[in-house]
Coordinates of C-alpha atoms in Angstrom, one line a residue:
Chain A
X272 CA 108.6 84.2 53.7
X273 CA 108.4 82.0 56.7
X274 CA 110.1 78.8 57.6
X275 CA 107.9 75.9 58.8
X276 CA 109.1 72.9 60.7
X277 CA 107.0 70.0 61.8
X278 CA 109.5 67.7 63.5
X279 CA 112.1 68.1 66.1
X280 CA 115.1 67.0 64.2
X281 CA 114.6 69.5 61.4
X282 CA 113.8 72.2 63.8
X283 CA 116.9 71.5 66.0
X284 CA 119.1 71.5 62.9
X285 CA 117.8 75.0 62.0
X286 CA 117.9 76.2 65.6
X287 CA 121.5 75.2 66.0
X288 CA 122.4 77.2 62.9
X289 CA 121.4 80.4 64.8
X290 CA 124.4 81.4 66.8
X291 CA 124.4 85.2 67.3
X292 CA 120.8 86.1 66.5
X293 CA 118.3 87.1 69.2
X294 CA 115.3 84.8 69.4
X295 CA 111.8 85.7 70.5
X296 CA 109.2 83.0 71.2
X297 CA 105.5 83.1 70.8
X298 CA 104.0 79.9 72.2
X299 CA 100.5 79.2 70.8
X300 CA 98.0 76.4 70.4
X301 CA 97.3 77.7 66.9
X302 CA 93.9 79.1 65.7
X303 CA 95.6 82.4 65.7
X304 CA 93.7 85.7 66.2
X305 CA 94.8 89.3 66.5
X306 CA 95.9 88.7 70.1
X307 CA 98.5 86.2 68.9
X308 CA 99.5 88.4 66.0
X309 CA 100.1 91.3 68.4
X310 CA 102.6 89.0 70.3
X311 CA 104.3 88.0 67.0
X312 CA 104.6 91.6 65.9
X313 CA 106.3 92.5 69.2
X314 CA 108.5 89.4 69.1
X315 CA 109.8 90.3 65.6
X316 CA 110.2 94.0 66.5
X317 CA 112.4 93.1 69.4
X318 CA 114.4 90.1 68.0
X319 CA 116.2 89.0 64.9
X320 CA 114.1 85.8 64.7
X321 CA 110.6 85.2 66.0
X322 CA 109.6 81.6 66.6
X323 CA 105.9 80.8 66.7
X324 CA 105.1 77.4 68.1
X325 CA 101.8 75.8 67.3
X326 CA 101.0 72.8 69.5
X327 CA 97.7 71.8 71.2
X328 CA 99.2 70.5 74.4
X329 CA 97.2 67.6 75.8
X330 CA 98.7 68.0 79.3
X331 CA 96.9 71.3 79.9
X332 CA 93.4 69.9 79.2
X333 CA 91.4 68.1 81.9
X334 CA 89.8 64.8 81.1
X335 CA 86.4 66.4 80.4
X336 CA 87.7 69.5 78.6
X337 CA 87.7 70.4 74.9
X338 CA 91.0 68.9 73.8
X339 CA 89.4 66.9 71.0
X340 CA 87.3 69.8 69.6
X341 CA 89.9 72.5 70.1
X342 CA 90.2 74.2 66.7
X343 CA 93.2 73.1 64.7
X344 CA 93.6 75.4 61.7
X345 CA 97.2 75.1 60.6
X346 CA 96.8 76.3 57.0
X347 CA 94.9 79.4 58.1
X348 CA 97.5 80.1 60.9
X349 CA 100.3 79.9 58.3
X350 CA 98.5 82.3 56.1
X351 CA 98.1 84.8 58.9
X352 CA 101.8 84.5 59.9
X353 CA 102.8 84.8 56.2
X354 CA 100.9 88.1 56.1
X355 CA 103.0 89.4 59.0
X356 CA 106.1 88.2 57.3
X357 CA 105.4 90.1 54.1
X358 CA 106.1 93.4 55.9
X359 CA 109.3 92.2 57.5
X360 CA 112.7 93.9 57.4
X361 CA 114.9 91.6 55.3
X362 CA 117.2 90.8 58.1
X363 CA 114.4 89.5 60.2
X364 CA 112.9 86.0 60.1
X365 CA 109.7 84.2 61.3
X366 CA 109.9 80.5 62.0
X367 CA 106.9 78.3 62.8
X368 CA 107.4 75.1 64.8
X369 CA 104.3 73.0 64.5
X370 CA 105.3 69.5 65.5
X371 CA 103.0 66.9 64.1
X372 CA 103.5 64.4 66.9
X373 CA 103.8 64.8 70.7
X374 CA 107.4 63.6 70.5
X375 CA 108.1 67.0 68.8
X376 CA 107.7 68.4 72.3
X377 CA 108.0 65.6 74.8
X378 CA 110.9 63.0 74.6
X379 CA 109.7 59.4 74.4
X380 CA 108.5 58.1 77.7
X381 CA 108.2 61.6 79.2
X382 CA 106.7 61.6 82.6
X383 CA 107.9 64.8 84.3
X384 CA 105.6 67.3 85.9
X385 CA 106.7 70.8 86.7
X386 CA 104.3 72.4 89.2
X387 CA 104.4 75.9 90.8
X388 CA 102.5 75.0 93.9
X389 CA 99.6 76.9 95.7
X390 CA 99.3 79.6 93.0
X391 CA 98.1 77.0 90.5
X392 CA 95.2 75.9 92.7
X393 CA 93.1 79.1 92.9
X394 CA 91.0 80.9 90.3
X395 CA 91.4 78.9 87.0
X396 CA 93.2 76.2 89.0
X397 CA 90.2 75.7 91.3
X398 CA 88.1 74.8 88.2
X399 CA 90.9 73.1 86.3
X400 CA 93.2 71.5 88.9
X401 CA 95.8 70.1 86.6
X402 CA 95.7 72.8 84.0
X403 CA 98.7 74.9 85.1
X404 CA 101.0 72.0 85.6
X405 CA 100.3 71.2 82.0
X406 CA 101.1 74.8 81.0
X407 CA 104.3 75.1 83.0
X408 CA 105.5 71.7 81.8
X409 CA 104.9 72.5 78.1
X410 CA 106.3 76.0 78.4
X411 CA 109.4 74.7 80.1
X412 CA 109.8 72.3 77.1
X413 CA 109.3 75.1 74.6
X414 CA 111.9 77.2 76.3
X415 CA 114.4 74.3 76.2
X416 CA 113.6 73.4 72.6
X417 CA 113.7 76.9 71.2
X418 CA 116.4 78.3 73.4
X419 CA 114.7 81.7 73.1
X420 CA 116.0 84.8 74.7
X421 CA 112.6 86.3 75.2
X422 CA 109.0 85.0 75.2
X423 CA 105.7 86.7 74.7
X424 CA 102.4 86.0 76.5
X425 CA 99.0 87.6 76.5
X426 CA 97.7 89.4 79.6
X427 CA 94.3 87.8 79.0
X428 CA 95.6 84.7 80.8
X429 CA 96.9 86.7 83.7
X430 CA 97.3 83.8 86.1
X431 CA 99.2 81.8 83.5
X432 CA 101.5 84.8 83.0
X433 CA 102.3 85.1 86.7
X434 CA 102.8 81.3 87.1
X435 CA 105.2 81.3 84.1
X436 CA 107.1 84.3 85.6
X437 CA 107.3 82.4 88.9
X438 CA 108.8 79.3 87.1
X439 CA 111.4 81.4 85.3
X440 CA 112.3 83.0 88.7
X441 CA 112.4 79.8 90.7
X442 CA 114.3 77.8 88.1
X443 CA 116.5 80.7 87.0
X444 CA 115.6 80.0 83.3
X445 CA 117.6 82.5 81.2
X446 CA 114.7 84.0 79.3
X447 CA 112.8 87.3 79.5
X448 CA 109.1 87.1 79.8
X449 CA 107.0 89.9 78.2
X450 CA 103.3 90.3 78.9
X451 CA 101.3 92.0 76.1
X452 CA 97.9 93.8 76.5
X453 CA 94.6 92.1 75.9
X454 CA 93.3 92.6 72.4
X455 CA 89.5 93.0 72.2
X456 CA 86.9 92.9 69.4
X457 CA 85.0 96.1 68.5
X458 CA 82.4 95.4 71.1
X459 CA 85.0 94.9 73.9
X460 CA 85.1 91.1 74.1
X461 CA 88.6 89.8 74.8
X462 CA 89.8 87.7 71.8
X463 CA 90.1 84.0 72.4
X464 CA 90.1 80.9 70.3
X465 CA 87.2 79.7 72.4
X466 CA 85.0 82.6 71.4
X467 CA 84.1 80.7 68.3
X468 CA 82.3 78.1 70.4
X469 CA 79.7 80.8 71.2
X470 CA 76.4 81.1 69.4
X471 CA 75.3 84.6 68.1
X472 CA 73.1 85.2 71.1
X473 CA 75.8 84.1 73.5
X474 CA 78.3 86.5 71.9
X475 CA 75.9 89.3 72.9
X476 CA 75.4 87.9 76.3
X477 CA 79.1 87.5 76.8
X478 CA 79.6 91.2 76.8
X479 CA 78.4 91.2 80.4
X480 CA 81.9 90.1 81.2
X481 CA 83.9 93.1 79.9
X482 CA 81.1 95.5 80.9
X483 CA 81.1 94.3 84.5
X484 CA 84.9 94.6 84.7
X485 CA 84.7 98.1 83.2
X486 CA 82.1 99.1 85.7
X487 CA 84.3 97.8 88.6
X488 CA 87.3 99.5 87.2
X489 CA 85.4 102.8 87.2
X490 CA 84.2 102.3 90.8
X491 CA 87.8 101.6 91.9
X492 CA 89.3 104.6 89.9
X493 CA 86.7 106.9 91.4
X494 CA 87.2 105.5 94.9
X495 CA 83.6 104.3 95.2
X496 CA 82.4 101.2 96.9
X497 CA 83.0 98.3 94.5
X498 CA 82.5 95.5 96.9
X499 CA 78.8 95.8 97.1
X500 CA 78.6 95.8 93.3
X501 CA 80.8 92.7 93.0
X502 CA 78.8 90.9 95.7
X503 CA 75.5 91.7 93.9
X504 CA 76.9 90.8 90.5
X505 CA 77.9 87.4 91.7
X506 CA 74.8 86.8 93.7
X507 CA 72.5 87.7 90.7
X508 CA 74.3 85.7 88.0
X509 CA 75.6 82.2 88.7
X510 CA 77.7 82.2 85.5
X511 CA 80.6 83.8 87.3
X512 CA 83.1 81.0 88.1
X513 CA 85.0 83.8 89.9
X514 CA 85.1 87.6 89.9
X515 CA 87.7 89.0 92.1
X516 CA 89.9 92.0 92.8
X517 CA 93.4 91.0 93.7
X518 CA 96.9 92.2 93.9
X519 CA 98.3 91.9 90.3
X520 CA 101.7 90.9 91.5
X521 CA 100.7 87.6 93.2
X522 CA 96.9 87.2 92.9
X523 CA 96.5 87.5 96.7
X524 CA 94.1 89.9 98.4
X525 CA 95.2 93.5 98.1
X526 CA 97.0 95.0 101.1
X527 CA 98.1 98.6 101.9
X528 CA 101.3 97.9 99.9
X529 CA 99.4 96.9 96.7
X530 CA 100.3 99.2 93.8
X531 CA 98.1 97.6 91.2
X532 CA 95.1 95.4 91.3
X533 CA 93.7 93.1 88.7
X534 CA 89.9 92.7 88.3
X535 CA 89.9 89.1 87.1
X536 CA 87.0 86.9 86.1
X537 CA 85.8 83.7 84.5
X538 CA 82.3 83.6 83.0
X539 CA 80.8 80.2 82.3
X540 CA 78.4 80.1 79.3
X541 CA 76.9 76.9 78.1
X542 CA 79.3 76.5 75.2
X543 CA 82.5 78.2 76.5
X544 CA 84.1 79.5 79.6
X545 CA 85.5 83.0 79.0
X546 CA 88.3 84.8 80.8
X547 CA 89.0 88.5 81.1
X548 CA 90.8 90.9 83.4
X549 CA 91.6 94.6 83.8
X550 CA 94.6 96.1 85.6
X551 CA 94.0 99.2 87.7
X552 CA 96.8 101.2 89.3
X553 CA 96.1 102.1 92.9
X554 CA 97.0 105.7 94.1
X555 CA 99.9 105.6 96.5
X556 CA 97.6 106.5 99.4
X557 CA 96.5 102.8 99.7
X558 CA 93.1 101.3 99.1
Chain B
X125 CA 143.8 72.9 99.2
X126 CA 140.2 73.2 98.7
X127 CA 137.9 76.2 98.2
X128 CA 134.9 76.5 100.4
X129 CA 131.8 78.7 99.7
X130 CA 128.8 79.1 102.0
X131 CA 126.7 81.6 100.0
X132 CA 125.4 81.7 96.5
X133 CA 126.9 85.1 95.6
X134 CA 130.5 84.0 96.3
X135 CA 130.0 80.6 94.7
X136 CA 128.5 82.2 91.6
X137 CA 131.4 84.6 91.3
X138 CA 133.8 81.7 91.5
X139 CA 131.7 79.5 89.1
X140 CA 131.5 82.2 86.5
X141 CA 135.3 82.4 86.5
X142 CA 135.5 78.9 85.2
X143 CA 135.1 79.1 81.5
X144 CA 136.8 76.2 79.8
X145 CA 137.3 73.8 82.7
X146 CA 135.2 70.6 82.9
X147 CA 133.1 70.4 86.1
X148 CA 132.1 67.2 88.0
X149 CA 129.4 67.5 90.6
X150 CA 129.1 65.3 93.8
X151 CA 125.8 66.3 95.5
X152 CA 125.7 65.3 99.1
X153 CA 123.9 66.0 102.4
X154 CA 127.3 65.9 104.2
X155 CA 128.3 63.4 106.9
X156 CA 130.6 62.0 104.3
X157 CA 131.7 58.4 104.3
X158 CA 133.8 56.3 101.9
X159 CA 130.9 56.0 99.5
X160 CA 130.9 59.8 99.0
X161 CA 134.7 59.9 98.8
X162 CA 134.6 57.3 96.0
X163 CA 132.3 59.6 94.1
X164 CA 134.6 62.6 94.7
X165 CA 137.7 60.6 93.6
X166 CA 135.9 59.7 90.3
X167 CA 134.7 63.2 89.8
X168 CA 138.2 64.7 90.2
X169 CA 139.7 61.9 88.0
X170 CA 137.3 62.7 85.2
X171 CA 137.1 66.5 85.4
X172 CA 139.3 69.6 85.9
X173 CA 137.2 70.8 88.9
X174 CA 135.1 68.7 91.3
X175 CA 132.3 70.5 93.2
X176 CA 131.0 68.8 96.3
X177 CA 127.8 70.3 97.5
X178 CA 126.8 69.8 101.2
X179 CA 123.2 70.6 101.9
X180 CA 120.6 68.8 104.0
X181 CA 117.6 69.4 101.8
X182 CA 114.4 69.8 103.8
X183 CA 112.2 69.0 100.7
X184 CA 113.3 65.4 100.6
X185 CA 112.3 64.6 104.2
X186 CA 108.8 63.7 105.2
X187 CA 107.1 65.5 108.1
X188 CA 107.9 62.6 110.5
X189 CA 111.4 61.8 109.2
X190 CA 114.8 62.6 110.6
X191 CA 115.5 66.1 109.1
X192 CA 116.2 67.6 112.5
X193 CA 118.5 64.8 113.7
X194 CA 120.2 64.2 110.4
X195 CA 124.0 64.4 111.2
X196 CA 125.6 67.7 110.3
X197 CA 129.3 67.4 110.5
X198 CA 130.8 70.1 108.2
X199 CA 134.2 70.4 109.9
X200 CA 134.7 66.6 109.6
X201 CA 133.5 66.7 106.0
X202 CA 135.9 69.4 105.1
X203 CA 138.8 67.5 106.7
X204 CA 137.9 64.4 104.7
X205 CA 137.7 66.3 101.4
X206 CA 141.0 68.1 102.3
X207 CA 142.6 64.7 102.6
X208 CA 141.6 63.8 99.1
X209 CA 142.8 67.2 97.9
X210 CA 146.3 66.6 99.3
X211 CA 146.9 63.9 96.6
X212 CA 145.7 66.1 93.7
X213 CA 147.4 66.9 90.5
X214 CA 148.1 70.6 90.7
X215 CA 145.9 71.4 87.7
X216 CA 142.9 70.0 89.5
X217 CA 140.7 71.6 92.1
X218 CA 138.1 70.6 94.6
X219 CA 135.4 73.1 95.6
X220 CA 132.9 72.7 98.4
X221 CA 129.6 74.5 98.2
X222 CA 127.9 74.3 101.6
X223 CA 125.3 77.0 101.7
X224 CA 124.4 78.1 105.2
X225 CA 120.9 79.1 104.3
X226 CA 118.1 77.6 102.1
X227 CA 118.4 80.6 99.9
X228 CA 121.8 79.3 98.8
X229 CA 119.8 76.6 96.9
X230 CA 116.2 77.9 96.5
X231 CA 115.6 81.5 95.3
X232 CA 113.4 83.5 97.7
X233 CA 109.7 82.5 97.6
X234 CA 110.6 79.3 95.7
X235 CA 107.5 77.0 95.3
X236 CA 108.3 74.9 92.3
X237 CA 108.0 71.1 92.4
X238 CA 109.6 68.8 89.8
X239 CA 108.1 65.4 89.8
X240 CA 108.9 62.3 87.7
X241 CA 105.5 60.6 88.0
X242 CA 104.6 57.0 88.7
X243 CA 108.2 55.9 89.2
X244 CA 108.4 58.0 92.3
X245 CA 105.5 56.3 94.0
X246 CA 106.8 52.7 94.3
X247 CA 109.4 51.1 96.6
X248 CA 110.9 54.0 98.5
X249 CA 108.2 56.3 97.2
X250 CA 105.5 54.0 98.7
X251 CA 106.9 54.6 102.1
X252 CA 108.1 58.2 101.5
X253 CA 105.5 59.7 99.1
X254 CA 107.1 63.2 98.7
X255 CA 110.7 62.1 99.0
X256 CA 111.6 61.9 95.3
X257 CA 110.0 65.1 94.4
X258 CA 112.3 66.7 97.0
X259 CA 115.2 64.9 95.5
X260 CA 114.6 65.8 91.8
X261 CA 113.8 69.4 92.8
X262 CA 117.0 69.9 94.7
X263 CA 119.1 68.0 92.2
X264 CA 117.7 70.2 89.4
X265 CA 118.7 73.3 91.4
X266 CA 122.2 71.9 92.0
X267 CA 122.6 71.2 88.3
X268 CA 121.5 74.8 87.5
X269 CA 123.7 76.4 90.2
X270 CA 126.9 74.4 89.5
X271 CA 126.4 74.2 85.7
X272 CA 128.3 70.9 86.0
X273 CA 129.1 68.8 82.9
X274 CA 128.9 65.5 84.8
X275 CA 127.4 64.4 88.1
X276 CA 128.1 61.4 90.3
X277 CA 125.6 59.4 92.3
X278 CA 125.8 56.1 94.3
X279 CA 124.2 52.9 93.2
X280 CA 123.0 52.3 96.8
X281 CA 120.1 54.7 96.1
X282 CA 119.2 52.9 92.8
X283 CA 115.7 54.3 92.5
X284 CA 117.0 57.8 93.0
X285 CA 119.6 57.2 90.3
X286 CA 117.0 56.0 87.8
X287 CA 114.7 58.9 88.6
X288 CA 117.5 61.5 88.2
X289 CA 118.5 59.9 84.9
X290 CA 114.8 60.1 83.8
X291 CA 114.7 63.8 84.7
X292 CA 117.8 64.5 82.7
X293 CA 116.3 62.6 79.8
X294 CA 112.9 64.2 79.9
X295 CA 114.1 67.8 80.5
X296 CA 117.2 67.3 78.2
X297 CA 119.5 68.7 80.8
X298 CA 123.0 68.9 79.4
X299 CA 124.8 66.8 82.0
X300 CA 126.2 63.3 82.1
X301 CA 125.0 61.1 85.0
X302 CA 127.5 58.6 86.4
X303 CA 126.4 55.9 88.8
X304 CA 129.2 54.5 91.0
X305 CA 129.2 51.1 92.8
X306 CA 128.0 50.6 96.4
X307 CA 130.8 50.8 99.0
X308 CA 130.5 48.4 101.9
X309 CA 132.1 48.0 105.3
X310 CA 134.3 44.9 106.0
X311 CA 131.2 42.9 107.1
X312 CA 129.2 43.8 103.9
X313 CA 126.9 46.5 105.1
X314 CA 126.4 49.2 102.5
X315 CA 127.8 52.5 103.8
X316 CA 125.1 55.1 104.8
X317 CA 125.0 58.1 107.0
X318 CA 122.0 56.6 108.7
X319 CA 124.1 53.5 109.8
X320 CA 125.3 55.6 112.7
X321 CA 121.7 55.6 114.1
X322 CA 122.1 51.8 114.7
X323 CA 123.1 50.3 118.1
X324 CA 125.8 47.7 118.2
X325 CA 123.4 44.8 118.3
X326 CA 121.4 46.4 115.4
X327 CA 124.6 46.6 113.3
X328 CA 125.0 42.8 113.6
X329 CA 121.3 42.2 113.0
X330 CA 121.4 44.6 109.9
X331 CA 123.7 42.1 108.1
X332 CA 120.6 40.1 107.3
X333 CA 120.1 42.7 104.6
X334 CA 123.2 42.1 102.5
X335 CA 123.3 38.4 103.3
X336 CA 119.8 38.0 102.0
X337 CA 120.5 39.9 98.8
X338 CA 123.7 37.8 98.3
X339 CA 121.7 34.6 98.8
X340 CA 119.2 35.7 96.2
X341 CA 122.0 36.7 93.8
X342 CA 123.4 33.2 94.1
X343 CA 120.1 31.6 93.4
X344 CA 119.6 33.7 90.3
X345 CA 123.1 33.2 89.0
X346 CA 122.8 29.4 89.4
X347 CA 119.3 29.5 87.9
X348 CA 117.6 28.1 91.0
X349 CA 114.2 29.0 92.3
X350 CA 114.6 32.3 94.1
X351 CA 110.9 33.2 94.4
X352 CA 110.1 30.7 97.1
X353 CA 113.1 32.0 99.1
X354 CA 112.0 35.6 98.7
X355 CA 108.5 34.7 99.7
X356 CA 109.6 33.0 102.8
X357 CA 112.2 35.6 103.8
X358 CA 109.4 38.3 103.7
X359 CA 106.9 36.1 105.4
X360 CA 109.2 35.3 108.3
X361 CA 110.6 38.8 108.9
X362 CA 108.3 41.8 108.9
X363 CA 111.2 44.2 108.9
X364 CA 111.3 44.1 105.1
X365 CA 109.6 47.2 103.7
X366 CA 110.2 45.7 100.3
X367 CA 112.4 43.0 98.9
X368 CA 112.0 42.7 95.1
X369 CA 113.7 41.5 92.0
X370 CA 113.1 44.0 89.2
X371 CA 114.4 45.1 85.8
X372 CA 117.3 47.4 86.6
X373 CA 116.4 49.7 83.7
X374 CA 113.0 50.8 85.0
X375 CA 112.3 49.0 88.2
X376 CA 109.4 47.2 86.5
X377 CA 108.8 43.4 86.7
X378 CA 111.5 41.6 84.6
X379 CA 110.4 40.4 81.2
X380 CA 111.9 38.2 78.5
X381 CA 113.8 41.3 77.4
X382 CA 115.4 42.1 80.7
X383 CA 119.2 42.1 80.5
X384 CA 119.9 42.9 84.1
X385 CA 117.9 42.7 87.3
X386 CA 118.3 44.5 90.6
X387 CA 117.6 42.8 93.9
X388 CA 116.5 45.8 95.8
X389 CA 115.4 46.0 99.4
X390 CA 114.6 48.3 102.4
X391 CA 114.9 46.8 105.8
X392 CA 113.3 48.7 108.7
X393 CA 115.0 48.5 112.1
X394 CA 113.8 50.4 115.1
X395 CA 116.4 53.2 114.7
X396 CA 117.0 53.3 111.0
X397 CA 115.6 52.1 107.6
X398 CA 118.5 50.6 105.6
X399 CA 118.6 50.3 101.8
X400 CA 120.7 47.9 99.7
X401 CA 120.7 46.4 96.2
X402 CA 122.7 44.1 94.0
X403 CA 122.7 44.1 90.2
X404 CA 122.7 40.7 88.4
X405 CA 123.2 40.3 84.7
X406 CA 120.8 37.9 83.1
X407 CA 122.0 35.4 80.5
X408 CA 120.6 36.2 77.0
X409 CA 118.3 33.2 77.1
X410 CA 115.8 35.1 79.2
X411 CA 114.7 34.8 82.8

């Protein structure tokens, strides 16, 4: 069984009843897929109580983005979470906080913005200039509201992960951030709620995204020239918003000290923008 | 006796030794005057331990402002705080945290900005567009580092006070904010570290600031027309950066529901910009 709360007062009353239990947080915008479920499974494995928040955060959508059409599927989400809960150890508990108003997240008159600076303006931030401020602000609120000890995020949104880790470092928020691997469908496409915007033919075409990243990964691993390949891939297909090989620690250009790179890309199709990335450990000899 | 810490590690060690004591925070940039001392006296009256922080925060100065020449007078400040400490109840304690590097406040690589939105762009914010972001960011850090239960600020910086209260509300920071009255010299000039930038003749000329506010206060209290007076005062003297009568709750234009107004002004002299304000309760009949 799971517990479901849709307003702050009831949730707070419950949360304040937890005194000694360890709390793991899985922040989501709902429309759960196997990627989210993998986060939930890890959260419940590592904590006494897992809290899944479901909230489509308006602050992280730009004015011309898909806030209105973003899929809201609370009943399905609850069913999926309940399926996980069926297998639980009796001492464990899954709690869903799905506020039905914005006041469930932001106190009345809220006008605060938490921004992490330059790191929010590149890659996704270059295309979505206010996106990450919306993300850090809502995640900060979720940390405050849930008072979680750990939180779980997906590697698919690698820039988001680094920005959230930076916020936790800078503001010394007492929470551990766990980044879980990308979950893919059988064909290799990284799972995303936005995949459902794709037509059937677009779903096939979208595979160019993971395939290109895999090809670059192979070139890097075998120490072949990947730069020409990336140059040509971008020159020949204008759907790449970006396709870059960066230091996975800070999303800067790799240096001699880089131990791991991330091949990170956004691919813009007519009905959705898709994100993907692959981490590659660099041998200690350098580039 | 007082305790003085100049690095984070030593301060943290001390702070973590306080478990049950109530903590009052007085955040300052040093160069203490009787305004600061009044905050300290209140903090030590209402708490077991008063922490005075002394840190000239670069983030709240604009690129062409007086960060470099801002008076740094640590020895004098310690002497003034020690004089307060001499009169203390033995169970009470005054602690000074005066970090000697920026890392004493901001963790390495810090890039976070906490902003309170539109309220930071008017009045002082119109002249100093990044000032209040610097204030909220450092105050947030001071709240985190000191884990204080209450903090004390001076009414002279009324906009700062409202912005900090807003941050505490929005982010649900567990601290009580106390605003203490303006302390003035014998002639009526509000005390400020920047008063020492003034020449002798400017000090006399500066009295136009409190005198004008007092005149407006009298007009409001006696229900006479103050608007013509304000209009003419501003038209005849271009040194007013602003001179406004606003709702003291939100610094918006007063409405029928306004219970208290603030007459708030900034007066720009050649060697310093001076701030002052007066609160006036409005009779329940409206404006």
